[in-house]
XYZ file of C-alpha atoms in Angstrom:
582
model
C 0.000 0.000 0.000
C 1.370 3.659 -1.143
C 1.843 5.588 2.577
C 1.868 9.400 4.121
C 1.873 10.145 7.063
C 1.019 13.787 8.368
C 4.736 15.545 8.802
C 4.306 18.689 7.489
C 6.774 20.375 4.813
C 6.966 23.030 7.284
C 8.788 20.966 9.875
C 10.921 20.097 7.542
C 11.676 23.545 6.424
C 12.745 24.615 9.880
C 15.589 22.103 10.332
C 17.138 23.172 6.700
C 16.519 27.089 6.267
C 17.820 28.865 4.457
C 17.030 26.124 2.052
C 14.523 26.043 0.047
C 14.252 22.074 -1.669
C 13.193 22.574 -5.003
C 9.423 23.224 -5.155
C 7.114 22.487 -2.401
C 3.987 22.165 -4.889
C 4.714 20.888 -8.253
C 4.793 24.347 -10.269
C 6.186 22.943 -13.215
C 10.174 22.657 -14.960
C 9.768 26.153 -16.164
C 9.675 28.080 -12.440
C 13.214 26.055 -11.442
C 15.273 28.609 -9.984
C 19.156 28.690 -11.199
C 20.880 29.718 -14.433
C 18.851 28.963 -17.504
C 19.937 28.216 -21.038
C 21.076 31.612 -23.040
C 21.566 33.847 -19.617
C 25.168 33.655 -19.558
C 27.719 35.772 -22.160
C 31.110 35.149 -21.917
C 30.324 32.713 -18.699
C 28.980 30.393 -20.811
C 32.946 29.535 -21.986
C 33.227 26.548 -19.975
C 36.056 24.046 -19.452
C 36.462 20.723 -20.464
C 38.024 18.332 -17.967
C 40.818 17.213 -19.999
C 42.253 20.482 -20.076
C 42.252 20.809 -16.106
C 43.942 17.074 -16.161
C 47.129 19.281 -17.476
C 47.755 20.739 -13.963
C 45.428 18.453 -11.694
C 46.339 15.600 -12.538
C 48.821 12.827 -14.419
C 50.893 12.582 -11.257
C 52.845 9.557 -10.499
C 51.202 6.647 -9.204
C 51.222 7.570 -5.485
C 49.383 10.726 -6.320
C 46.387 9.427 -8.712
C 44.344 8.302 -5.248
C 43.696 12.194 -4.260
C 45.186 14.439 -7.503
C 41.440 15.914 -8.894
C 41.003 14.736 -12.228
C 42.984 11.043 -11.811
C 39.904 10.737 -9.132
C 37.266 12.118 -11.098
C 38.005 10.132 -14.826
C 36.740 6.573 -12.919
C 33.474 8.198 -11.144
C 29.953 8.237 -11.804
C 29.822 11.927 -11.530
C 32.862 11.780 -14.249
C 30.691 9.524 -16.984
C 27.180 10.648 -15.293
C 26.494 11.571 -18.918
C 27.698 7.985 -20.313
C 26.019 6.239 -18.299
C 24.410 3.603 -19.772
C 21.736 3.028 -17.370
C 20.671 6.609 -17.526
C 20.796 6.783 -21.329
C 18.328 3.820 -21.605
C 16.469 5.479 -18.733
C 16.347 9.068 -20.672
C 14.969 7.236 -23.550
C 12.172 5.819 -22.046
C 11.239 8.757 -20.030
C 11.093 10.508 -22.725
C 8.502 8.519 -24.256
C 6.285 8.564 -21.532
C 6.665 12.351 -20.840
C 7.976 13.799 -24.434
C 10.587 16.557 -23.964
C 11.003 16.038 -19.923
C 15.084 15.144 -20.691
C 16.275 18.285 -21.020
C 15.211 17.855 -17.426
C 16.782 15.293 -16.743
C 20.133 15.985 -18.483
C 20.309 19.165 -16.055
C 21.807 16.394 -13.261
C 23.484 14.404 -15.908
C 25.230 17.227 -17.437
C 24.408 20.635 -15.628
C 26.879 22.440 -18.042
C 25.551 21.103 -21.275
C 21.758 22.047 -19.709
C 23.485 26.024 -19.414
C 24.470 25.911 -22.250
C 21.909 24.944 -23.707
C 22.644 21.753 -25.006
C 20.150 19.952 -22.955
C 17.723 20.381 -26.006
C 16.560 18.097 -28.006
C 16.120 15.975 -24.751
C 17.822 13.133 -26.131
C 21.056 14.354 -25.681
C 21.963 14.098 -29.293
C 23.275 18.082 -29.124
C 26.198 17.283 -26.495
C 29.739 17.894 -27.424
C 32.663 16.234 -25.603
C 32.537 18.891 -22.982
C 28.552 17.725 -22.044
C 29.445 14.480 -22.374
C 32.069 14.756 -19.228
C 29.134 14.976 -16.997
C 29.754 16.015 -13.850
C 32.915 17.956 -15.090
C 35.309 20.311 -13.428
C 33.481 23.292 -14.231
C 30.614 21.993 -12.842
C 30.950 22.549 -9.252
C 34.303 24.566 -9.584
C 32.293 27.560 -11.869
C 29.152 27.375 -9.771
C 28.191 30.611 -7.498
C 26.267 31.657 -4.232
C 22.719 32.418 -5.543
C 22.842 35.509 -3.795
C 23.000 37.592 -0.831
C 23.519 35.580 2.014
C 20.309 36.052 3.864
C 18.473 34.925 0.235
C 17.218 31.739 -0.187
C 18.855 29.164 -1.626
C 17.528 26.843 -4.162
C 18.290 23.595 -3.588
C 17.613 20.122 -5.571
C 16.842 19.264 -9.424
C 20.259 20.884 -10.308
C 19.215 24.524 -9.262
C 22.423 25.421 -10.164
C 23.801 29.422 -10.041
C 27.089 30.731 -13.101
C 27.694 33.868 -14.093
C 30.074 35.742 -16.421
C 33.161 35.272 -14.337
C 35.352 32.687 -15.102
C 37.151 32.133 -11.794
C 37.666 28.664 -10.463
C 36.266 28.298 -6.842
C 37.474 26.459 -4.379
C 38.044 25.956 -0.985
C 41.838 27.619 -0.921
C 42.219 31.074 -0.461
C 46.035 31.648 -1.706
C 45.298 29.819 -4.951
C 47.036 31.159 -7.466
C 47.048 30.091 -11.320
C 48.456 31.185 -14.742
C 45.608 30.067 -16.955
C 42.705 31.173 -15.086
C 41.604 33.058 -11.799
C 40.624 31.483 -8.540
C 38.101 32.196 -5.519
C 37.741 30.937 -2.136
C 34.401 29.524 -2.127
C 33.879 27.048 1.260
C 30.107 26.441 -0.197
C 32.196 23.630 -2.174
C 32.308 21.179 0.246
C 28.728 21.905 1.776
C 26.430 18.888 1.940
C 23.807 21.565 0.452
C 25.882 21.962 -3.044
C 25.571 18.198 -2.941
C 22.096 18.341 -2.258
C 21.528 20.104 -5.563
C 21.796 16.831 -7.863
C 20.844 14.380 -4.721
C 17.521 15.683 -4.105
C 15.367 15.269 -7.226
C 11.687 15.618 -7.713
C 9.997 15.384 -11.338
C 8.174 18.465 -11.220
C 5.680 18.067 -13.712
C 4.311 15.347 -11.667
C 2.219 15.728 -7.709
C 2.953 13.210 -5.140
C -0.376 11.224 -4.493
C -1.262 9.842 -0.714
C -2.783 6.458 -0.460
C -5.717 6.943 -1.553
C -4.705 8.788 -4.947
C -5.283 12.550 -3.675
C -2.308 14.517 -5.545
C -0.969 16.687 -2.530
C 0.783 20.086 -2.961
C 4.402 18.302 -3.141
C 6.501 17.711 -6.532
C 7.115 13.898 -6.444
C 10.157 12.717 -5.006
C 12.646 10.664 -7.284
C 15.979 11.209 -5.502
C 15.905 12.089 -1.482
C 19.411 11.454 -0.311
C 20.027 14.837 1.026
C 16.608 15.108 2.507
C 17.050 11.837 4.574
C 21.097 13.192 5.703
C 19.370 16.025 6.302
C 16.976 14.994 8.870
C 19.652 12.727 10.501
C 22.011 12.795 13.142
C 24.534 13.089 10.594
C 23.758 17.218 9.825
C 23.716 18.443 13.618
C 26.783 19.598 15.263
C 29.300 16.929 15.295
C 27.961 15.085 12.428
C 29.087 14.093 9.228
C 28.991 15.804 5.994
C 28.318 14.486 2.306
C 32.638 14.874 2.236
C 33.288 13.267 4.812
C 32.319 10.195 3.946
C 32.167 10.152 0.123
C 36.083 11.456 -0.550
C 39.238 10.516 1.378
C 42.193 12.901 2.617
C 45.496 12.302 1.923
C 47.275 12.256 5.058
C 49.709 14.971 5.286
C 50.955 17.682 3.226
C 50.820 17.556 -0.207
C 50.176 19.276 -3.370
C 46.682 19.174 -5.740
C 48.535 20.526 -8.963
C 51.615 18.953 -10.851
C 52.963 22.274 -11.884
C 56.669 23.145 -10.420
C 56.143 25.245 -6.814
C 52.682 24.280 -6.177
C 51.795 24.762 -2.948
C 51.182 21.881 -0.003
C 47.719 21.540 1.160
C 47.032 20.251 4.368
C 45.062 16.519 4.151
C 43.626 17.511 0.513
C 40.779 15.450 -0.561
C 40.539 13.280 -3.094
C 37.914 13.605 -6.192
C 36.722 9.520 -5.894
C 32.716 10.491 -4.550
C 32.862 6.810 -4.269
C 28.939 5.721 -3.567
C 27.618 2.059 -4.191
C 27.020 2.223 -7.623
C 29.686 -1.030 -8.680
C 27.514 -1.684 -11.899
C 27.179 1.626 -13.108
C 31.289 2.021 -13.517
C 31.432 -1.609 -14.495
C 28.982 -0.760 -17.192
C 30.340 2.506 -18.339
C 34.066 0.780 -18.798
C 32.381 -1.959 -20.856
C 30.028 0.782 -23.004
C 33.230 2.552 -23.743
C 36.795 -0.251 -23.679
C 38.828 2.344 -25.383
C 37.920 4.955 -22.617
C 38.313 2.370 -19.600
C 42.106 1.388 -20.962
C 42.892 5.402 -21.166
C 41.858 5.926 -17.402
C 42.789 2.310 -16.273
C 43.943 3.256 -12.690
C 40.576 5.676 -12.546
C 38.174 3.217 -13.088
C 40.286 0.874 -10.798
C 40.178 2.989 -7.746
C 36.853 3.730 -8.563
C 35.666 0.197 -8.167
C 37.946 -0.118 -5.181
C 36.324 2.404 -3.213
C 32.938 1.925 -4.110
C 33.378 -1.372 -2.528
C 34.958 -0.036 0.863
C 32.235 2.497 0.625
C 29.369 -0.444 0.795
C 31.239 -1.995 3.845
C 31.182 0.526 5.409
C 27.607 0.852 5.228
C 26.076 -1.322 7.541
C 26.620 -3.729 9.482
C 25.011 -7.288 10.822
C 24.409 -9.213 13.885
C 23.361 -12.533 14.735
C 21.446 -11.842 18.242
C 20.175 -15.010 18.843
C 21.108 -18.655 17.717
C 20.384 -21.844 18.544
C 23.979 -23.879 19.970
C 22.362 -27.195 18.263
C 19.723 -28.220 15.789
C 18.058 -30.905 13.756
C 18.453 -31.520 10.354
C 15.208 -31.130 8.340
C 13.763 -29.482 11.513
C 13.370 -25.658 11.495
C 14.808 -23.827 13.841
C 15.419 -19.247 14.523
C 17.665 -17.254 14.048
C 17.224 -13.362 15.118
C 19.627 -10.607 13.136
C 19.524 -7.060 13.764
C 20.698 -5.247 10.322
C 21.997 -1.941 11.478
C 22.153 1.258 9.189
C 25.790 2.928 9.584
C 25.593 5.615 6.803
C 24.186 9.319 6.588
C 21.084 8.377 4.389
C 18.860 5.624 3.966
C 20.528 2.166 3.164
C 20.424 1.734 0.192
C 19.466 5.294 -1.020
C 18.921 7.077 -4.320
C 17.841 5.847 -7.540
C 14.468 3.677 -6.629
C 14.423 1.793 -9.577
C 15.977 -1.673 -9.431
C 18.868 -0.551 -6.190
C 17.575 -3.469 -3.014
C 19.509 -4.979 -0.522
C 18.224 -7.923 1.532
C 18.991 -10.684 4.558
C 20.213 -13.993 3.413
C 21.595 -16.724 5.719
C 23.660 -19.577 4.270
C 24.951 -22.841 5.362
C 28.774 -23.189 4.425
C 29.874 -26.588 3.939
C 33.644 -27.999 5.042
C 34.733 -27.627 1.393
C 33.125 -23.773 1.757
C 30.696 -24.979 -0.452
C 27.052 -23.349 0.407
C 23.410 -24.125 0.763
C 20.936 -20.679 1.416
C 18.448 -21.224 3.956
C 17.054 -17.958 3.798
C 17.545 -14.630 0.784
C 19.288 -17.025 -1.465
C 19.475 -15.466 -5.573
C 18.549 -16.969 -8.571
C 21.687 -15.612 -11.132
C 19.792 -17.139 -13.966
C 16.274 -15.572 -13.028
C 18.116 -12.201 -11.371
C 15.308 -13.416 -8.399
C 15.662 -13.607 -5.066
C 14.051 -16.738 -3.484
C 10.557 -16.134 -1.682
C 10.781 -18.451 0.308
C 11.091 -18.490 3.536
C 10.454 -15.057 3.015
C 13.431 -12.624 3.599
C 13.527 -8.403 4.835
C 14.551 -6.755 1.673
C 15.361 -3.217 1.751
C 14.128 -0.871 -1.499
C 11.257 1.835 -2.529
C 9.001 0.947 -5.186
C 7.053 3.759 -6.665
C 3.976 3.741 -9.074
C 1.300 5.701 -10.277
C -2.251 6.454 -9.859
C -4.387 4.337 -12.941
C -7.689 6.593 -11.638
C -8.785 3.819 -9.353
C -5.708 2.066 -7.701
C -1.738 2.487 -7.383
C -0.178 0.599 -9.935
C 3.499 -0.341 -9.771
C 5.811 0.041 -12.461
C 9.462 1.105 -13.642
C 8.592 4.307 -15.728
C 9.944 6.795 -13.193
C 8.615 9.757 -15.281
C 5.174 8.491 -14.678
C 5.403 7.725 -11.160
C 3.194 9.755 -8.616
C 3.078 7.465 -5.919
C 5.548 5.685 -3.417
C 3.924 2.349 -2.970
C 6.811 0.877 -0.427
C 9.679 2.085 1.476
C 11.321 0.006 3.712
C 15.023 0.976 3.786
C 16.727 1.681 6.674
C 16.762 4.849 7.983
C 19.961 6.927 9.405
C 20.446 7.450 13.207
C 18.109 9.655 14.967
C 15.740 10.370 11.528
C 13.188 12.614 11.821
C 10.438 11.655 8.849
C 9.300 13.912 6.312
C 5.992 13.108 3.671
C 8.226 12.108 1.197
C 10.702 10.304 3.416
C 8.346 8.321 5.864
C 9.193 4.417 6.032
C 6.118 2.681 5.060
C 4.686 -0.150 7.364
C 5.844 -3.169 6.244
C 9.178 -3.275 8.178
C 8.535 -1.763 11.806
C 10.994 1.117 12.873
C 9.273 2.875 15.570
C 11.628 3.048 18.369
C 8.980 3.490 20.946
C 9.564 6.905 21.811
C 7.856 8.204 18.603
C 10.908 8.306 16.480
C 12.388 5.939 14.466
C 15.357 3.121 14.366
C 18.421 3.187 12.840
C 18.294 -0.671 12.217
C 16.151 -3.953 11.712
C 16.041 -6.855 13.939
C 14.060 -9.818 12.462
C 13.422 -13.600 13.878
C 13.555 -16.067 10.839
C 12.604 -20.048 11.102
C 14.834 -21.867 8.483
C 15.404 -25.327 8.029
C 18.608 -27.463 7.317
C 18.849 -30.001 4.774
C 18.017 -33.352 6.032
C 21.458 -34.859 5.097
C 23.793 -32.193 7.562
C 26.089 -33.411 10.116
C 28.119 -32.205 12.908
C 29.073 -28.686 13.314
C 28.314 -26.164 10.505
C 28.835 -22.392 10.028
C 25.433 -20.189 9.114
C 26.573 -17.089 8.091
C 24.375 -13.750 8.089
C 24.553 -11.411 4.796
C 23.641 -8.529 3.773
C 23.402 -8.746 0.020
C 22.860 -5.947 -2.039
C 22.498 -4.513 -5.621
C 22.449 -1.234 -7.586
C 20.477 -2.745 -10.835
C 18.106 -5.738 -10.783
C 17.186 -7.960 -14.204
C 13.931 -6.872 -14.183
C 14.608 -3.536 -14.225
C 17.346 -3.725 -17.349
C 14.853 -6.594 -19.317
C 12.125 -3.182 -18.872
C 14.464 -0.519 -20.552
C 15.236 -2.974 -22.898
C 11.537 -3.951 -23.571
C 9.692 -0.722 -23.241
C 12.020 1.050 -25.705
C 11.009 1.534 -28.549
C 12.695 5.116 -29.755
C 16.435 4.174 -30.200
C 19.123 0.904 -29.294
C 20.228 1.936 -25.732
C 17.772 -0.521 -23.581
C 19.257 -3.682 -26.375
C 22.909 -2.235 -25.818
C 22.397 -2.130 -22.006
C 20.883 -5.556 -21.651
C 24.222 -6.653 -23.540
C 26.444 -5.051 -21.355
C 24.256 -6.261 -18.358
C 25.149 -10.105 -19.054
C 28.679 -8.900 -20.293
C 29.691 -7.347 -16.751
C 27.965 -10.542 -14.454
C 24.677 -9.526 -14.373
C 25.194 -7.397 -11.241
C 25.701 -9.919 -8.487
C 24.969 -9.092 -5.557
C 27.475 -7.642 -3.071
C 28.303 -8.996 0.253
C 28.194 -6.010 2.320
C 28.203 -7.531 5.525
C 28.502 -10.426 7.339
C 28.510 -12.294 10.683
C 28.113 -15.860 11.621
C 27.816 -18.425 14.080
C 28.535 -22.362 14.639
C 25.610 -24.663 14.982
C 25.840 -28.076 15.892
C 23.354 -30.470 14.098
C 24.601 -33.832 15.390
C 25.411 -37.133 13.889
C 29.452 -36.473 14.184
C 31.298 -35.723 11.220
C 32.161 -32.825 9.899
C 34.086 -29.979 11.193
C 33.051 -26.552 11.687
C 33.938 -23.801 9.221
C 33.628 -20.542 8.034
C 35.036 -17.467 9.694
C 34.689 -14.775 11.968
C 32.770 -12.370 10.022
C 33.142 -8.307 10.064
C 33.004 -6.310 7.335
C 31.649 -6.801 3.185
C 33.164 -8.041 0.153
C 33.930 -11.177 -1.462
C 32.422 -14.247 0.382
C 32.180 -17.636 -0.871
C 30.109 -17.821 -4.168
C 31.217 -16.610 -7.317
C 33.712 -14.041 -6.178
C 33.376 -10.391 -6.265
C 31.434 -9.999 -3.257
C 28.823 -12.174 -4.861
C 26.447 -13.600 -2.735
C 25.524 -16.543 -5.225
C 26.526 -19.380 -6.802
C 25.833 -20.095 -10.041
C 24.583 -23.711 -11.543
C 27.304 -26.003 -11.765
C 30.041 -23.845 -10.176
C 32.784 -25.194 -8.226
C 34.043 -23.985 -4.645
C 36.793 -21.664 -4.880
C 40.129 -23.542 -4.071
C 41.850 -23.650 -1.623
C 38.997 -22.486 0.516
C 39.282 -26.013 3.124
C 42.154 -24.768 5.231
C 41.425 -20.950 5.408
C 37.751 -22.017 6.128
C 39.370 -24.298 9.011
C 41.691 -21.841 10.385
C 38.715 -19.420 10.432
C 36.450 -21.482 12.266
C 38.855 -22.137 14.991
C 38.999 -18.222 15.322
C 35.073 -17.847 15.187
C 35.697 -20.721 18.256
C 37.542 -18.798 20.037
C 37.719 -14.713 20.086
C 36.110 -14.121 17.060
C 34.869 -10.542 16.443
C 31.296 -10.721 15.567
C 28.753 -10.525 18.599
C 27.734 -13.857 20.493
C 24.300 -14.594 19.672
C 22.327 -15.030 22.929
C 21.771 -18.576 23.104
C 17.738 -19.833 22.781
C-alpha cells in the first residue's frame, strides 16, 4: 500500500533554512530557480576536464588516489552523462513524458543544460565537454545564488554561473596562470551536494494512499533530505565529504605544476557511492575509454566497494547452539544502518539490498536457507520469506496504485522500507512505510532492523556447521534492465544495455556484511567452518562480493584450510557478537 503520514513540509523547512528544496507544490520545470539556457555571455565559456587534467592531474602513481582529475576520470559523476543506465532510462522517459530530458540531463550534465545543449532531450546536441558529466566546471564555476540572507535553491540541479570565469574552491592563496581562482567554502557543503541528490519530477504531484495529488513535486531522488533529517547534519555530524572522498594524510600538493603549494590533508575527487555496476557498465560501453583511465576506473571500483562496507553492518542476536536436520529452527539478526542516508538510497528503480543466511559446507561450499538469488532468473528466493530493503514507486491508474518502472510516470511511493539513518526525523516524502517496523517506541524511528527467521537445514547435515548472516545488495536488478530494454522503442540503448548487463555478471549481488555463528546439528562428522565475520566483500560464491553461486560452479580452491583456520577463530575470540543462546 502507497503511505503518508502527516509531517508537514513546514517541519521540515525549519531544520534546513535557508534552504529552500526545489518546489514544495509541483509548479512545473519552467519556475526552477538557477541559471537557464542563453543567460550567460562570456560565462557560458566553460572548461572541459581534460584540459584541467594538465595541472590536476597525471601525477605519479602515489598521487592518482587524491590528484582531482585522476579521481574524477573513474566516477559516476565523471561519466554521469555515459552512463548507460541513464541513457536507456532518458529514452524511455522521454517517451512517456515527451521533452522532460532536457530535465533530466540538467543532473546528468548541468553544463551542457546552461548551455543549452540539454535540447533536443535526447542528448543528441552534447559535445565532448557535455558528455564529461559532472565535469570540473561543474561545481568549480558554480556561485552563491545571492545575498547571504536569500534563499537558496536547492535540488533538481538549481544550479547558479555567471560571467566570471574564476575557479572556486576551498583555498584562499590559490594562485594560477591560466585562469583566476576564488575561495568559495560552499564547495564542500552537503547543500551543493544536495543540488543533484535531491530530485523531484516536477511536472508530476505526489499522491497519498488513496490517490489525492498533494501540494508536493514527487520525489525521485531524497538522499540529502534523509542526511538532512539525521544525526549526521547536527553539530558533530558528518557531511556528504566526509564520507564520500578521502584525505590524503599529510601535506601535499593538488597541482603537478613546479612550486605548487602543499595543502594540508587535501581530498581526493573519488565520490565513491555504491554504484559497482554503473562504472562496471560505463568501462564496458566505452573499452577504449576504460584502458585510457585504467587506474581511474580501478580505484573507482575499489572504493565503491569499501564504501558499501562501510555501510552497515550485521548481527546474529540469537542462535540456537544445536539443531536438527530437516527441523526448522530461529535465528534473530539485527541489520543496522551505519551511513548518513537511507541504506540503500537514491535511484528507486531496481537498487535493493536484503537478509540472506547460508549454510557453508567444510569444502566452503554453500546451501541458502534464507535470501538465497537466482543468477539465472536475477530473483531472489521467496521463500522463507526474507527483509529486503528498497522503494518501489507507481502511479495512480484513476482507481488504484499501480506499480511500475517508468519513473517519469510515477506519482506514488507504494513501499519504502530501507533503513533509515540514526536519529531520523520523517518527512511526507521520506516516511518508512509499514511493512518493516521502525518505531523506536519513543515516537521516532530506528536506525536498524532486527528480524526472527525459522529456516530449516537439509536433512542430510552433520556435525558442526557455520550459518553465516549477509547482507546482500544490488544497484540494478534484471527486471529492471529486461524493462528498458523492452519498453524502448525510440532508439538501441535498452538492447545495448541488456548486452552489457550479461557482459559485466549480471550485477551480483554484493556482500556487504557479514557475521556468523557455529551450529551443531549432530550425527558427528564434519568440522566446523567458516570465519569470523566483520566487514563486506567477497564471500564464498562466485567471487566479487557475490552472494551466489551459479549452476554447476565449483568452490573456490583452496577455501578447506582458510575455512578451518577461520572457524577455529570464530571458536575462540572471534569478532562478531555472540548470539544469545535460545
Amino acid at each position: 500500500m502507497p503511505h503518508l503520514r502527516g509531517f508537514t513540509r513546514a517541519a521540515f523547512a525549519v531544520a534546513i533554512t535557508p534552504l529552500v528544496i526545489a518546489a514544495p507544490a509541483a509548479a512545473g520545470f519552467e519556475d526552477l530557480a538557477g541559471t537557464k539556457p542563453g543567460e550567460l555571455g562570456q560565462g557560458s565559456q566553460f572548461e572541459g576536464a581534460d584540459g584541467c587534467s594538465l595541472c590536476h592531474g597525471g601525477g605519479h602513481a602515489g598521487d592518482r588516489t587524491y590528484l582531482p582529475h585522476d579521481g574524477w576520470a573513474g566516477t559516476m559523476m565523471g561519466n554521469a552523462a555515459r552512463d548507460p543506465v541513464f541513457r536507456a532510462a532518458l529514452a524511455i522517459a522521454n517517451q512517456d513524458a515527451p521533452g522532460v530530458g532536457t530535465f533530466c540531463l540538467r543532473c546528468h550534465s548541468p553544463i551542457a543544460f546552461v548551455r543549452g545543449h540539454a535540447t533536443p532531450p535526447d542528448g543528441s546536441a552534447f559535445d565532448a565537454i557535455d558528455m564529461q558529466g559532472v565535469g570540473c566546471d561543474t561545481c568549480h564555476r558554480a556561485v552563491p545564488s545571492g545575498p547571504p540572507e536569500a534563499p537558496y535553491h536547492l535540488g533538481d540541479a538549481q544550479l547558479v554561473y555567471d560571467d566570471n570565469l574564476d575557479k572556486r574552491g576551498p583555498y584562499a592563496d590559490s594562485v594560477a596562470h591560466v585562469h583566476g581562482a576564488a575561495e568559495d567554502g560552499a564547495l564542500a557543503s552537503s547543500s551543493f551536494c544536495g543540488q543533484c541528490h535531491q530530485v523531484t519530477n516536477p511536472g508530476r504531484r505526489l499522491r497519498d494512499a488513496n490517490g489525492v495529488e498533494t501540494t508536493l513535486a514527487f520525489p525521485l531522488d531524497t538522499t540529502y533530505e534523509e542526511w538532512a533529517q539525521s544525526a549526521f547534519a547536527r553539530a558533530g555530524g558528518e557531511s556528504c565529504v566526509d564520507c564520500h572522498t578521502r584525505r590524503k594524510s599529510g601535506p601535499a600538493p593538488i597541482a603537478t605544476v613546479p612550486g605548487a603549494p602543499l595543502r594540508p590533508d587535501p581530498r581526493d575527487h573519488v565520490f565513491a557511492g555504491g554504484n559497482l555496476f554503473g562504472i562496471r557498465a560505463v568501462m564496458a560501453k566505452d573499452p577504449a575509454r576504460a584502458a585510457a583511465f585504467s587506474d581511474a576506473f580501478a580505484l573507482a571500483l575499489a572504493r565503491t566497494e569499501e564504501t558499501l562496507a562501510a555501510a552497515a553492518k550485521v548481527e546474529i542476536e540469537r542462535a540456537p547452539a544445536s539443531a536438527a536436520p530437516g527441523e526448522p529452527f530461529e535465528i534473530t539478526v539485527r541489520v543496522e544502518n551505519l551511513s548518513g542516508h537511507k541504506f540503500p538510497t537514491g535511484y528507486a528503480e531496481g537498487r535493493r539490498a536484503w537478509i540472506a543466511l547460508a549454510l557453508v559446507g567444510e569444502a566452503g561450499e554453500e546451501t541458502f536457507l534464507l535470501g538465497g538469488y537466482d543468477a539465472a532468473k536475477g530473483e531472489i528466493e521467496a521463500s522463507p520469506p526474507t527483509h529486503v530493503y528498497r522503494a518501489q514507486h507507481g502511479r495512480w491508474n484513476g482507481s488504484a496504485a499501480e506499480p511500475g518502472e517508468d519513473l517519469a510516470r510515477h506519482d506514488m511511493i507504494l513501499s519504502d522500507t530501507r533503513i533509515p539513518p540514526k536519529a531520523f526525523v520523517p518527512t511526507p516524502t521520506t516516511t518508512p512505510t509499514g511493512e518493516i517496523d521502525y518505531a523506536d517506541g519513543a515516537g521516532g524511528v530506528r536506525s536498524w532492523d532486527e528480524a526472527t527467521f525459522a529456516v530449516t537445514a537439509p536433512a542430510g547435515v552433520k556435525g558442526e556447521r557455520v550459518v553465516s548472516a549477509r547482507v546482500l545488495y544490488q544497484p540494478i536488478t534484471r527486471k529492471y534492465v529486461e524493462h528498458l530494454a523492452e519498453a524502448n522503442v525510440t532508439d538501441s540503448s535498452g538492447e545495448e544495455l541488456l548486452a552489457i548487463y550479461e557482459s559485466v555478471g549480471a550485477s551480483p549481488p554484493f556482500v556487504v556484511a557479514k557475521a556468523e555463528v557455529v551450529i551443531d546439528f549432530g550425527g558427528g562428522g564434519g568440522s566446523g567452518s567458516g570465519s569470523s565475520g566483520g566487514g563486506g566483500g567477497s564471500s564464498g560464491g562466485s567471487g566479487d562480493g557475490c552472494g551466489c553461486r551459479l549452476p554447476g560452479q565449483p568452490a573456490s580452491s583452496g577455501l578447506p584450510l582458510a575455512l578451518g583456520l577461520s572457524w577455529l577463530l570464530l571458536r575462540g575470540r572471534g569478532r562478531r557478537k555472540s548470539p544469545r543462546p535460545v
